[in-house]
C-alpha cells in the first residue's frame, strides 16, 4: 500500500524527495539505500541524485585495481573469442587487492610469448616421467601402441575374475554393471566425502574425517542412491594424438595453454562434463559443457560444480570437444595443468608436451604423494581458491595452474 511517511528521521534522510514514497530499502544500519517514486516515475531530483552518486563512484573507482580491471576488459574486447554452443565466458576475478593475475605476471616477465615458450620448455616432463606418473604415451618402439602406467585397468587382466564387478571408490562396497549397462547393487552408498586427517590428543594420534570429524570406524555422514567407480573399465582404444603442424614456426612458438576438466560419475566411471582452456595471459580461450557418452548416476556437484540443470540442453559431445582441442593444440604446444594425466585420459588424448604443477611442485614426502592445487596456491601465491561451496570452477583452476608456472618461472630466473 502507498503511504505517506512523516517521521522526522525519514524526511531528513529523503530531503530531495517530494510526495508519496512507494518503497524504501534500508540496510542493516537503517541507512537509506534507494527509493521509488509513486508510479515508478523518475523525478529531476532523482536523476540529479543518480548523477551525483555516479560521479562519486567514478572518483572512488580510480584506483590501481580498477585501472587494471579496465585494461583487462579492453584486452578482451580486442581479442574476442567465438562462443559456441554451451560455452561460458569467464574473466579474471580479483580475490583481494594483492592478487597477481596471470596477465599481470606475464607482463612482469617483460618477455614476448616466443621467448617465454622456450624458457618454459625446461619444465616439460620427459617421456619417462610421464609414464611414471600415469600419462598416456606411445611406446618407444613406434608401434603406435599406447601405454598407461597406473592408469585405467583393462577388463581382461588375469586378476579380474568378473569383468562386470566394480568397487565403489567411496565406500569400497561391491556393485555390478552388466554387459547390457544395467546397474546392480545390494545397498545404497554410505560414505565420508572428506579426507583423513591426523591430530594428537594427549600424545595419542587420532585419525578422523575432515567432513564430519568422525573417527575412521564412524558410519558415513553422506548417502547416495548409487555406488560409483573412479576408473573407466573400457580399453585404451579411441585415443587420439596431437599432431605437429607448421603453424607455430611462423610465430616462433607453438602456444602455451592451461587446461582443466570437471567430471561426473557415469555407469562407466568418471567422464568429462566440462572442459576449460585459458591462455598464458589468463583469459579464457575455450569453455564448454560436455554431454557424457553414458548415463550420469552422480553429478559429483560437491567437487565438479556441475548440476542436473547445467546439463539440460547440452548436446556437445566428447568428439566435438576433441575436434576443437586437436585444432587448437599442436604436438609442441605447452599444455599446463594439475594432475593433467587424469584430464588427458578422460579426454582420450595423447599430448606429450606437458607441465604438471603437481609434479613441478613436489610433495614433501615425494611420490606417490602429491599436493592439491588449493594447497599450492595458498603456499606460494598466498591466496585461496575452490572456496565456493558449490564445487570447483575449471576456469579458475586452469588459471591457477598458469599462475603457478609463471610464478616459478620468475623465481627461477631471478635466482
Coordinates of C-alpha atoms in Angstrom, one line a residue:
X1 CA 0.0 0.0 0.0
X2 CA 1.1 3.5 -0.7
X3 CA 1.7 5.5 2.5
X4 CA 2.9 9.0 3.4
X5 CA 5.8 8.7 5.8
X6 CA 6.3 11.7 8.0
X7 CA 8.8 10.5 10.6
X8 CA 11.4 13.2 11.1
X9 CA 14.3 10.9 10.5
X10 CA 12.9 9.7 7.2
X11 CA 12.1 13.2 6.0
X12 CA 15.6 14.3 6.8
X13 CA 17.1 11.3 5.0
X14 CA 14.9 11.8 1.9
X15 CA 15.5 15.6 1.5
X16 CA 15.3 15.6 -2.2
X17 CA 12.1 13.5 -2.5
X18 CA 8.6 15.1 -2.6
X19 CA 5.3 13.4 -2.5
X20 CA 4.4 9.8 -1.5
X21 CA 7.0 7.2 -1.1
X22 CA 6.1 3.8 -2.6
X23 CA 9.1 1.8 -1.2
X24 CA 12.2 2.4 0.8
X25 CA 15.2 0.0 1.0
X26 CA 17.2 0.0 4.2
X27 CA 20.5 -1.7 5.0
X28 CA 21.3 -3.3 8.4
X29 CA 22.3 0.2 9.8
X30 CA 19.0 1.7 8.6
X31 CA 20.7 3.9 6.2
X32 CA 18.9 5.0 3.0
X33 CA 19.8 2.9 0.0
X34 CA 17.2 3.5 -2.7
X35 CA 13.6 4.6 -3.2
X36 CA 11.0 4.5 -5.8
X37 CA 8.6 7.4 -6.6
X38 CA 4.9 6.9 -6.9
X39 CA 4.0 5.3 -10.2
X40 CA 7.7 4.4 -10.8
X41 CA 8.5 7.7 -12.5
X42 CA 11.9 9.4 -12.0
X43 CA 11.9 13.0 -11.0
X44 CA 14.5 15.6 -11.8
X45 CA 15.8 15.4 -8.2
X46 CA 16.2 11.6 -8.6
X47 CA 18.2 12.0 -11.7
X48 CA 20.3 14.6 -10.0
X49 CA 21.0 12.2 -7.1
X50 CA 21.9 9.3 -9.5
X51 CA 24.3 11.6 -11.4
X52 CA 25.9 12.8 -8.2
X53 CA 26.2 9.2 -7.0
X54 CA 27.7 8.0 -10.3
X55 CA 30.3 10.9 -10.2
X56 CA 31.3 9.9 -6.6
X57 CA 31.6 6.2 -7.5
X58 CA 33.7 7.0 -10.6
X59 CA 36.0 9.1 -8.4
X60 CA 36.4 6.3 -5.8
X61 CA 36.9 3.7 -8.6
X62 CA 40.0 5.4 -9.9
X63 CA 42.4 3.1 -8.1
X64 CA 45.2 0.9 -9.4
X65 CA 43.0 -2.2 -9.2
X66 CA 40.1 -0.6 -11.2
X67 CA 42.6 0.7 -13.9
X68 CA 43.9 -2.8 -14.3
X69 CA 40.4 -4.2 -14.5
X70 CA 39.6 -1.8 -17.3
X71 CA 42.8 -2.9 -19.1
X72 CA 41.6 -6.5 -18.9
X73 CA 38.2 -5.6 -20.3
X74 CA 39.8 -3.7 -23.2
X75 CA 42.2 -6.6 -23.9
X76 CA 39.2 -8.9 -24.1
X77 CA 37.4 -6.6 -26.5
X78 CA 40.5 -6.6 -28.7
X79 CA 40.6 -10.3 -28.7
X80 CA 37.1 -11.6 -28.8
X81 CA 36.6 -15.3 -28.9
X82 CA 33.8 -17.1 -30.7
X83 CA 31.3 -18.6 -28.3
X84 CA 29.9 -21.8 -29.4
X85 CA 27.0 -23.8 -28.0
X86 CA 27.2 -24.4 -24.2
X87 CA 30.4 -22.2 -24.0
X88 CA 30.7 -19.9 -20.9
X89 CA 32.7 -16.7 -20.7
X90 CA 34.8 -16.1 -17.7
X91 CA 37.2 -13.2 -16.9
X92 CA 39.8 -12.9 -14.2
X93 CA 38.3 -12.2 -10.8
X94 CA 40.1 -10.5 -8.0
X95 CA 40.1 -12.2 -4.6
X96 CA 42.0 -9.4 -3.0
X97 CA 44.0 -6.3 -3.8
X98 CA 47.3 -8.2 -3.7
X99 CA 46.3 -10.8 -6.3
X100 CA 48.6 -11.1 -9.3
X101 CA 46.5 -12.5 -12.2
X102 CA 48.4 -14.5 -14.9
X103 CA 48.1 -11.4 -17.1
X104 CA 50.0 -9.3 -14.6
X105 CA 52.6 -11.9 -14.0
X106 CA 53.1 -12.3 -17.8
X107 CA 53.6 -8.5 -18.1
X108 CA 56.0 -8.6 -15.2
X109 CA 58.2 -11.1 -17.1
X110 CA 58.8 -8.5 -19.8
X111 CA 59.3 -11.2 -22.4
X112 CA 57.3 -12.0 -25.5
X113 CA 55.4 -15.2 -25.8
X114 CA 58.0 -16.8 -28.1
X115 CA 60.8 -16.3 -25.5
X116 CA 58.6 -17.4 -22.7
X117 CA 57.7 -20.6 -24.6
X118 CA 61.4 -21.5 -24.9
X119 CA 62.1 -20.7 -21.3
X120 CA 59.2 -22.8 -20.0
X121 CA 60.4 -25.7 -22.1
X122 CA 62.8 -26.7 -19.3
X123 CA 59.7 -27.6 -17.1
X124 CA 58.4 -30.1 -19.7
X125 CA 58.1 -33.6 -18.3
X126 CA 60.2 -36.2 -20.0
X127 CA 58.6 -39.2 -21.6
X128 CA 59.8 -41.4 -18.7
X129 CA 58.4 -39.0 -16.1
X130 CA 55.1 -39.1 -18.0
X131 CA 55.0 -42.9 -18.0
X132 CA 55.9 -43.0 -14.3
X133 CA 53.0 -40.6 -13.5
X134 CA 50.3 -42.3 -15.5
X135 CA 50.2 -40.1 -18.6
X136 CA 49.0 -41.8 -21.8
X137 CA 52.1 -42.1 -24.0
X138 CA 53.1 -44.1 -27.1
X139 CA 55.5 -47.0 -26.7
X140 CA 59.1 -46.1 -27.8
X141 CA 59.2 -48.8 -30.4
X142 CA 57.0 -46.6 -32.7
X143 CA 54.5 -49.4 -33.0
X144 CA 51.7 -47.0 -32.4
X145 CA 50.6 -48.9 -29.3
X146 CA 49.5 -47.0 -26.2
X147 CA 50.7 -47.5 -22.6
X148 CA 49.2 -46.1 -19.4
X149 CA 51.1 -46.8 -16.3
X150 CA 48.8 -46.7 -13.2
X151 CA 46.0 -45.7 -15.5
X152 CA 42.6 -47.2 -16.2
X153 CA 42.8 -51.0 -15.7
X154 CA 41.9 -53.2 -18.6
X155 CA 39.0 -55.6 -18.1
X156 CA 40.9 -58.6 -19.4
X157 CA 43.8 -58.7 -16.8
X158 CA 44.4 -62.0 -15.2
X159 CA 43.4 -60.7 -11.7
X160 CA 40.0 -59.6 -13.0
X161 CA 37.6 -62.5 -12.3
X162 CA 34.3 -60.9 -13.1
X163 CA 34.5 -58.0 -15.7
X164 CA 31.1 -56.7 -14.5
X165 CA 32.3 -56.3 -10.9
X166 CA 33.1 -52.8 -9.6
X167 CA 34.4 -51.5 -6.3
X168 CA 32.9 -48.3 -5.1
X169 CA 35.6 -45.6 -4.7
X170 CA 33.7 -44.0 -1.8
X171 CA 32.5 -46.9 0.5
X172 CA 34.5 -49.8 -1.0
X173 CA 31.4 -51.9 -1.5
X174 CA 31.0 -54.2 -4.5
X175 CA 28.5 -53.5 -7.2
X176 CA 27.9 -54.6 -10.8
X177 CA 27.4 -53.1 -14.2
X178 CA 26.1 -55.8 -16.6
X179 CA 27.1 -56.1 -20.2
X180 CA 23.7 -54.5 -21.1
X181 CA 24.6 -51.5 -18.9
X182 CA 22.3 -52.4 -16.0
X183 CA 23.3 -51.2 -12.5
X184 CA 23.1 -53.8 -9.7
X185 CA 23.8 -53.3 -6.0
X186 CA 22.6 -54.7 -2.7
X187 CA 22.6 -51.5 -0.7
X188 CA 22.9 -47.7 -1.0
X189 CA 26.3 -45.9 -0.8
X190 CA 27.1 -44.5 2.7
X191 CA 30.4 -42.7 2.8
X192 CA 32.6 -39.8 4.0
X193 CA 33.5 -37.3 1.3
X194 CA 36.2 -35.6 3.4
X195 CA 39.9 -36.6 3.6
X196 CA 41.6 -38.4 6.5
X197 CA 43.4 -36.0 8.9
X198 CA 45.6 -36.7 11.8
X199 CA 45.7 -34.9 15.2
X200 CA 47.3 -35.6 18.6
X201 CA 45.3 -35.8 21.8
X202 CA 47.4 -36.2 24.9
X203 CA 50.2 -37.6 22.8
X204 CA 47.9 -40.1 21.2
X205 CA 47.5 -39.9 17.4
X206 CA 43.8 -39.6 16.3
X207 CA 42.7 -40.0 12.7
X208 CA 39.4 -38.5 11.7
X209 CA 37.5 -37.4 8.6
X210 CA 37.6 -33.7 7.7
X211 CA 33.9 -33.7 6.6
X212 CA 32.3 -34.5 9.9
X213 CA 35.2 -35.1 12.4
X214 CA 34.2 -38.8 12.7
X215 CA 36.7 -41.5 13.5
X216 CA 37.8 -44.0 10.9
X217 CA 35.3 -46.5 12.1
X218 CA 32.4 -44.0 12.1
X219 CA 29.4 -44.5 10.0
X220 CA 29.4 -42.5 6.8
X221 CA 27.9 -39.0 7.0
X222 CA 26.6 -38.9 3.4
X223 CA 24.3 -41.2 1.4
X224 CA 23.8 -41.7 -2.3
X225 CA 21.5 -44.0 -4.3
X226 CA 24.4 -45.3 -6.4
X227 CA 27.8 -46.7 -5.9
X228 CA 30.4 -45.1 -8.2
X229 CA 33.7 -46.1 -9.7
X230 CA 36.5 -43.7 -10.5
X231 CA 38.2 -45.8 -13.1
X232 CA 36.9 -46.3 -16.5
X233 CA 36.9 -50.0 -17.4
X234 CA 37.0 -49.5 -21.2
X235 CA 40.0 -50.5 -23.2
X236 CA 42.6 -47.9 -24.4
X237 CA 41.0 -47.8 -27.8
X238 CA 39.9 -44.5 -29.1
X239 CA 42.8 -42.3 -28.0
X240 CA 43.9 -39.6 -30.4
X241 CA 47.3 -37.9 -30.6
X242 CA 48.0 -34.2 -31.2
X243 CA 49.9 -33.7 -34.5
X244 CA 52.8 -31.4 -35.4
X245 CA 51.8 -28.5 -37.6
X246 CA 53.9 -25.8 -39.3
X247 CA 51.7 -23.0 -38.0
X248 CA 53.8 -22.4 -34.9
X249 CA 57.1 -21.9 -36.9
X250 CA 55.9 -18.6 -38.2
X251 CA 55.2 -17.3 -34.7
X252 CA 58.4 -18.7 -33.2
X253 CA 56.4 -20.8 -30.7
X254 CA 53.6 -23.3 -30.6
X255 CA 51.4 -21.8 -27.9
X256 CA 51.1 -22.0 -24.1
X257 CA 47.7 -23.1 -22.6
X258 CA 46.4 -24.4 -19.3
X259 CA 43.6 -27.0 -19.3
X260 CA 41.3 -28.3 -16.6
X261 CA 38.3 -30.7 -16.7
X262 CA 35.4 -31.3 -14.4
X263 CA 33.9 -34.8 -14.3
X264 CA 30.8 -36.7 -13.2
X265 CA 30.2 -40.3 -12.4
X266 CA 28.5 -42.4 -15.1
X267 CA 27.8 -46.1 -15.4
X268 CA 31.3 -46.5 -16.9
X269 CA 33.1 -44.4 -14.3
X270 CA 34.3 -40.8 -14.4
X271 CA 33.5 -38.9 -17.6
X272 CA 34.2 -35.4 -18.7
X273 CA 31.3 -32.9 -18.3
X274 CA 33.2 -29.6 -18.7
X275 CA 36.4 -28.6 -20.4
X276 CA 38.1 -25.2 -19.9
X277 CA 41.3 -23.8 -21.6
X278 CA 43.0 -20.5 -20.7
X279 CA 45.8 -18.7 -22.4
X280 CA 49.1 -17.6 -20.9
X281 CA 47.5 -14.2 -20.2
X282 CA 44.8 -15.9 -18.1
X283 CA 41.9 -15.1 -20.4
X284 CA 39.5 -17.9 -21.3
X285 CA 40.1 -19.5 -24.7
X286 CA 37.6 -22.3 -24.6
X287 CA 35.0 -23.3 -22.0
X288 CA 32.3 -25.8 -22.8
X289 CA 30.0 -28.3 -21.1
X290 CA 30.1 -31.8 -22.4
X291 CA 27.4 -34.5 -22.6
X292 CA 28.9 -37.8 -21.4
X293 CA 28.5 -40.9 -23.5
X294 CA 26.9 -42.9 -20.7
X295 CA 24.1 -42.0 -18.3
X296 CA 25.1 -39.9 -15.3
X297 CA 24.4 -41.5 -11.9
X298 CA 26.1 -38.9 -9.7
X299 CA 26.9 -35.3 -10.8
X300 CA 29.6 -35.1 -8.1
X301 CA 28.5 -31.5 -7.6
X302 CA 30.4 -31.0 -4.4
X303 CA 33.6 -31.2 -6.4
X304 CA 32.7 -30.7 -10.0
X305 CA 30.2 -27.8 -9.5
X306 CA 28.0 -29.4 -12.2
X307 CA 24.3 -29.8 -11.5
X308 CA 21.5 -31.5 -13.4
X309 CA 20.2 -28.1 -14.5
X310 CA 23.6 -27.3 -16.0
X311 CA 23.4 -30.3 -18.3
X312 CA 19.9 -29.6 -19.6
X313 CA 20.0 -29.0 -23.4
X314 CA 23.7 -29.8 -23.6
X315 CA 24.5 -31.6 -26.9
X316 CA 28.2 -31.1 -27.2
X317 CA 29.9 -34.5 -27.2
X318 CA 33.5 -35.5 -26.3
X319 CA 34.0 -36.0 -30.0
X320 CA 33.1 -32.3 -30.7
X321 CA 35.4 -31.1 -27.9
X322 CA 38.4 -33.2 -29.1
X323 CA 37.9 -31.9 -32.6
X324 CA 38.3 -28.3 -31.2
X325 CA 41.3 -29.2 -29.0
X326 CA 43.1 -31.0 -31.8
X327 CA 42.7 -28.0 -34.0
X328 CA 43.8 -25.7 -31.2
X329 CA 46.8 -27.7 -29.9
X330 CA 50.0 -28.6 -31.7
X331 CA 52.0 -31.6 -30.6
X332 CA 54.6 -29.0 -29.5
X333 CA 52.1 -26.8 -27.7
X334 CA 52.9 -26.4 -24.0
X335 CA 49.9 -27.7 -22.0
X336 CA 49.8 -26.8 -18.3
X337 CA 47.6 -28.5 -15.7
X338 CA 47.3 -30.1 -12.3
X339 CA 47.0 -33.8 -12.3
X340 CA 46.9 -33.4 -16.1
X341 CA 47.3 -37.1 -16.7
X342 CA 43.7 -37.6 -15.4
X343 CA 42.4 -34.9 -17.7
X344 CA 44.1 -36.3 -20.8
X345 CA 43.0 -39.9 -20.0
X346 CA 39.4 -38.6 -19.6
X347 CA 39.7 -36.7 -22.9
X348 CA 41.4 -39.7 -24.5
X349 CA 44.1 -37.5 -25.8
X350 CA 47.9 -38.2 -26.1
X351 CA 49.9 -35.0 -25.7
X352 CA 53.5 -35.2 -24.6
X353 CA 54.5 -31.5 -24.2
X354 CA 53.1 -31.1 -20.7
X355 CA 53.9 -29.2 -17.5
X356 CA 52.1 -30.7 -14.4
X357 CA 52.1 -28.4 -11.3
X358 CA 51.5 -31.4 -9.1
X359 CA 55.0 -32.7 -10.2
X360 CA 56.6 -29.2 -10.7
X361 CA 55.9 -28.6 -7.0
X362 CA 56.5 -32.0 -5.4
X363 CA 55.1 -33.2 -2.1
X364 CA 57.3 -33.1 1.0
X365 CA 57.3 -36.9 1.1
X366 CA 57.8 -37.5 -2.6
X367 CA 55.8 -39.8 -4.9
X368 CA 53.2 -41.2 -4.8
X369 CA 52.1 -38.2 -2.6
X370 CA 51.0 -35.1 -4.5
X371 CA 49.9 -31.7 -3.1
X372 CA 46.5 -30.3 -4.0
X373 CA 46.2 -27.3 -6.3
X374 CA 44.4 -25.4 -3.4
X375 CA 47.4 -26.1 -1.1
X376 CA 49.9 -24.9 -3.7
X377 CA 48.1 -21.7 -4.4
X378 CA 47.8 -20.9 -0.7
X379 CA 51.5 -21.7 0.0
X380 CA 53.1 -19.9 -3.0
X381 CA 50.6 -17.3 -4.1
X382 CA 49.2 -16.5 -0.6
X383 CA 45.5 -16.7 -1.6
X384 CA 42.7 -19.2 -1.6
X385 CA 40.8 -20.9 -4.4
X386 CA 38.0 -23.5 -4.5
X387 CA 36.2 -21.7 -1.7
X388 CA 32.9 -21.9 -3.5
X389 CA 30.6 -24.2 -1.7
X390 CA 29.0 -25.2 -5.0
X391 CA 32.1 -27.0 -6.3
X392 CA 35.2 -26.2 -8.3
X393 CA 35.5 -23.9 -11.3
X394 CA 37.5 -25.4 -14.1
X395 CA 38.4 -21.9 -15.4
X396 CA 39.7 -20.8 -12.0
X397 CA 41.7 -24.0 -11.6
X398 CA 43.3 -23.7 -15.1
X399 CA 44.2 -20.1 -14.4
X400 CA 45.7 -21.0 -11.1
X401 CA 47.9 -23.6 -12.8
X402 CA 49.1 -21.0 -15.2
X403 CA 49.8 -18.6 -12.3
X404 CA 51.9 -21.2 -10.5
X405 CA 54.1 -21.9 -13.6
X406 CA 54.7 -18.2 -14.3
X407 CA 55.4 -17.6 -10.6
X408 CA 58.0 -20.3 -10.6
X409 CA 59.5 -19.0 -13.9
X410 CA 60.0 -15.6 -12.3
X411 CA 61.6 -17.1 -9.2
X412 CA 64.0 -19.3 -11.1
X413 CA 65.1 -16.6 -13.5
X414 CA 65.7 -14.2 -10.6
X415 CA 67.8 -16.9 -8.9

